[in-house]
Amino acid sequence: MVQPFSASDLTGRIVDNSFFANQRLTMVNVWGTFCGPCIREIPDLAQLPAEFPATDFAILGVIADTPDAANQATARQLTGSTGVTYRNAIPDRSITTEMLANVSVVPTTFFVDRTGTLLGEVLTGSRTKAQWVSIIRGELANLPAGS
């Protein structure tokens, strides 16, 4: 279960656990502004929400190195130049001490249901759009009917 959090995203809006309730499956992608594979993966991730109904799927990016203000500017530039429309959270204390506590490499990706319950495996490393679509379809298929 993802512990309660409340953080700002790159636009200054608050994002918290209620984000998960809006869709059956949320992909949480932890990345860093210093990470080449993360940056190369962003354009593919940006295309994923269009592949699924909004009631089924969303992405929440968590930028591991953005408590630093300079990195926030870099993250804004990277997401802006790659067509990202999904939200990207700047880790607060609860995200850093709970959600990121066991993250030792970026990108790290995990999936949660609408209650914030962790699903499947925690995945490390980048993937292509086609690989992510296949993984997401599998995760959606594994969700109980009516969830």
Short mmCIF file of C-alpha atoms in Angstrom, two decimals:
data_model
loop_
_atom_site.label_atom_id
_atom_site.label_comp_id
_atom_site.label_asym_id
_atom_site.label_seq_id
_atom_site.Cartn_x
_atom_site.Cartn_y
_atom_site.Cartn_z
CA MET A 1 0.00 0.00 0.00
CA VAL A 2 1.31 3.45 -0.91
CA GLN A 3 1.57 5.49 2.26
CA PRO A 4 -0.35 8.77 2.45
CA PHE A 5 1.40 11.65 0.73
CA SER A 6 0.68 15.18 -0.37
CA ALA A 7 3.17 16.87 -2.67
CA SER A 8 3.33 19.50 -5.37
CA ASP A 9 3.63 18.60 -9.00
CA LEU A 10 5.75 20.53 -11.50
CA THR A 11 2.91 23.01 -12.07
CA GLY A 12 2.48 23.71 -8.34
CA ARG A 13 -0.76 21.75 -7.96
CA ILE A 14 -1.12 19.35 -5.04
CA VAL A 15 -1.08 15.64 -5.82
CA ASP A 16 -1.91 13.08 -3.15
CA ASN A 17 -3.24 9.54 -2.71
CA SER A 18 -6.64 10.58 -4.06
CA PHE A 19 -4.98 10.65 -7.51
CA PHE A 20 -5.17 6.83 -7.60
CA ALA A 21 -8.96 6.76 -7.16
CA ASN A 22 -9.58 8.26 -10.61
CA GLN A 23 -8.56 5.17 -12.59
CA ARG A 24 -8.30 1.40 -12.19
CA LEU A 25 -4.51 1.35 -12.61
CA THR A 26 -1.80 3.93 -12.02
CA MET A 27 1.74 3.53 -13.24
CA VAL A 28 4.15 5.25 -10.85
CA ASN A 29 7.38 5.99 -12.68
CA VAL A 30 10.29 7.16 -10.51
CA TRP A 31 12.89 8.95 -12.59
CA GLY A 32 15.73 11.44 -12.29
CA THR A 33 16.85 14.44 -14.29
CA PHE A 34 20.39 12.97 -14.33
CA CYS A 35 19.29 9.60 -15.76
CA GLY A 36 19.85 9.02 -19.49
CA PRO A 37 17.58 5.95 -19.76
CA CYS A 38 14.83 7.85 -17.88
CA ILE A 39 15.04 10.80 -20.25
CA ARG A 40 15.09 8.57 -23.35
CA GLU A 41 11.97 6.77 -22.05
CA ILE A 42 9.92 9.93 -21.41
CA PRO A 43 8.60 10.36 -24.99
CA ASP A 44 7.29 6.76 -24.97
CA LEU A 45 5.71 7.23 -21.55
CA ALA A 46 4.07 10.44 -22.78
CA GLN A 47 2.22 8.40 -25.43
CA LEU A 48 0.87 5.74 -23.05
CA PRO A 49 -2.18 7.56 -21.63
CA ALA A 50 -3.65 7.85 -25.14
CA GLU A 51 -3.54 4.05 -25.47
CA PHE A 52 -6.06 3.43 -22.67
CA PRO A 53 -9.33 4.92 -21.43
CA ALA A 54 -8.71 7.54 -18.73
CA THR A 55 -10.92 5.53 -16.36
CA ASP A 56 -8.52 2.59 -16.73
CA PHE A 57 -5.05 4.11 -16.69
CA ALA A 58 -2.90 7.07 -15.69
CA ILE A 59 0.76 7.77 -15.00
CA LEU A 60 2.22 9.56 -12.03
CA GLY A 61 5.85 10.53 -12.43
CA VAL A 62 7.94 10.98 -9.30
CA ILE A 63 11.14 12.92 -9.93
CA ALA A 64 13.60 11.51 -7.41
CA ASP A 65 16.08 14.40 -7.51
CA THR A 66 13.72 17.39 -7.49
CA PRO A 67 13.78 18.47 -3.89
CA ASP A 68 16.64 20.52 -5.43
CA ALA A 69 15.15 23.63 -7.13
CA ALA A 70 17.66 23.57 -10.02
CA ASN A 71 16.58 20.02 -10.83
CA GLN A 72 12.94 21.14 -10.81
CA ALA A 73 13.74 23.59 -13.61
CA THR A 74 15.49 20.81 -15.54
CA ALA A 75 12.49 18.51 -15.00
CA ARG A 76 10.10 21.19 -16.28
CA GLN A 77 12.24 21.64 -19.39
CA LEU A 78 12.47 17.87 -20.02
CA THR A 79 8.76 17.22 -19.58
CA GLY A 80 7.84 20.28 -21.63
CA SER A 81 10.09 19.37 -24.54
CA THR A 82 8.88 15.75 -24.70
CA GLY A 83 5.12 16.29 -24.74
CA VAL A 84 4.43 14.99 -21.23
CA THR A 85 0.86 15.61 -20.12
CA TYR A 86 0.88 13.30 -17.09
CA ARG A 87 1.58 14.68 -13.64
CA ASN A 88 5.06 14.63 -12.14
CA ALA A 89 5.41 14.96 -8.39
CA ILE A 90 8.20 16.67 -6.52
CA PRO A 91 8.88 14.32 -3.60
CA ASP A 92 7.84 15.56 -0.19
CA ARG A 93 9.10 14.03 3.04
CA SER A 94 6.48 11.26 3.00
CA ILE A 95 7.32 10.26 -0.58
CA THR A 96 11.04 10.33 0.16
CA THR A 97 10.83 8.29 3.36
CA GLU A 98 8.11 5.86 2.25
CA MET A 99 7.63 5.50 -1.50
CA LEU A 100 11.29 6.03 -2.41
CA ALA A 101 12.80 4.25 0.59
CA ASN A 102 13.49 1.05 -1.37
CA VAL A 103 14.22 2.68 -4.73
CA SER A 104 17.93 2.30 -5.42
CA VAL A 105 17.93 2.81 -9.19
CA VAL A 106 16.01 4.94 -11.66
CA PRO A 107 13.89 4.43 -13.56
CA THR A 108 11.87 2.31 -11.17
CA THR A 109 8.23 1.68 -12.01
CA PHE A 110 5.41 0.10 -10.06
CA PHE A 111 1.66 -0.13 -10.42
CA VAL A 112 -1.13 0.55 -7.93
CA ASP A 113 -4.88 0.13 -8.02
CA ARG A 114 -7.43 2.81 -7.18
CA THR A 115 -6.93 2.18 -3.43
CA GLY A 116 -3.16 2.63 -3.66
CA THR A 117 -2.45 -1.10 -3.25
CA LEU A 118 0.74 -2.22 -4.96
CA LEU A 119 0.22 -4.65 -7.84
CA GLY A 120 2.63 -7.00 -9.57
CA GLU A 121 6.37 -6.56 -9.59
CA VAL A 122 8.48 -3.47 -9.09
CA LEU A 123 10.27 -2.97 -12.39
CA THR A 124 13.65 -1.35 -12.86
CA GLY A 125 15.06 -0.04 -16.08
CA SER A 126 13.47 1.64 -19.06
CA ARG A 127 11.14 0.01 -21.58
CA THR A 128 9.80 0.84 -25.03
CA LYS A 129 6.25 2.00 -25.59
CA ALA A 130 5.29 -1.44 -26.95
CA GLN A 131 6.76 -3.17 -23.90
CA TRP A 132 4.89 -0.83 -21.54
CA VAL A 133 1.60 -1.31 -23.41
CA SER A 134 1.96 -5.07 -23.02
CA ILE A 135 2.78 -4.80 -19.31
CA ILE A 136 -0.11 -2.38 -18.67
CA ARG A 137 -2.58 -4.62 -20.52
CA GLY A 138 -1.45 -7.52 -18.35
CA GLU A 139 -1.87 -5.52 -15.14
CA LEU A 140 -5.35 -4.36 -16.20
CA ALA A 141 -6.33 -7.94 -17.07
CA ASN A 142 -5.24 -9.09 -13.60
CA LEU A 143 -7.49 -6.59 -11.81
CA PRO A 144 -10.71 -8.03 -10.39
CA ALA A 145 -13.83 -7.38 -12.46
CA GLY A 146 -15.57 -4.19 -11.45
CA SER A 147 -12.50 -2.71 -9.77
#
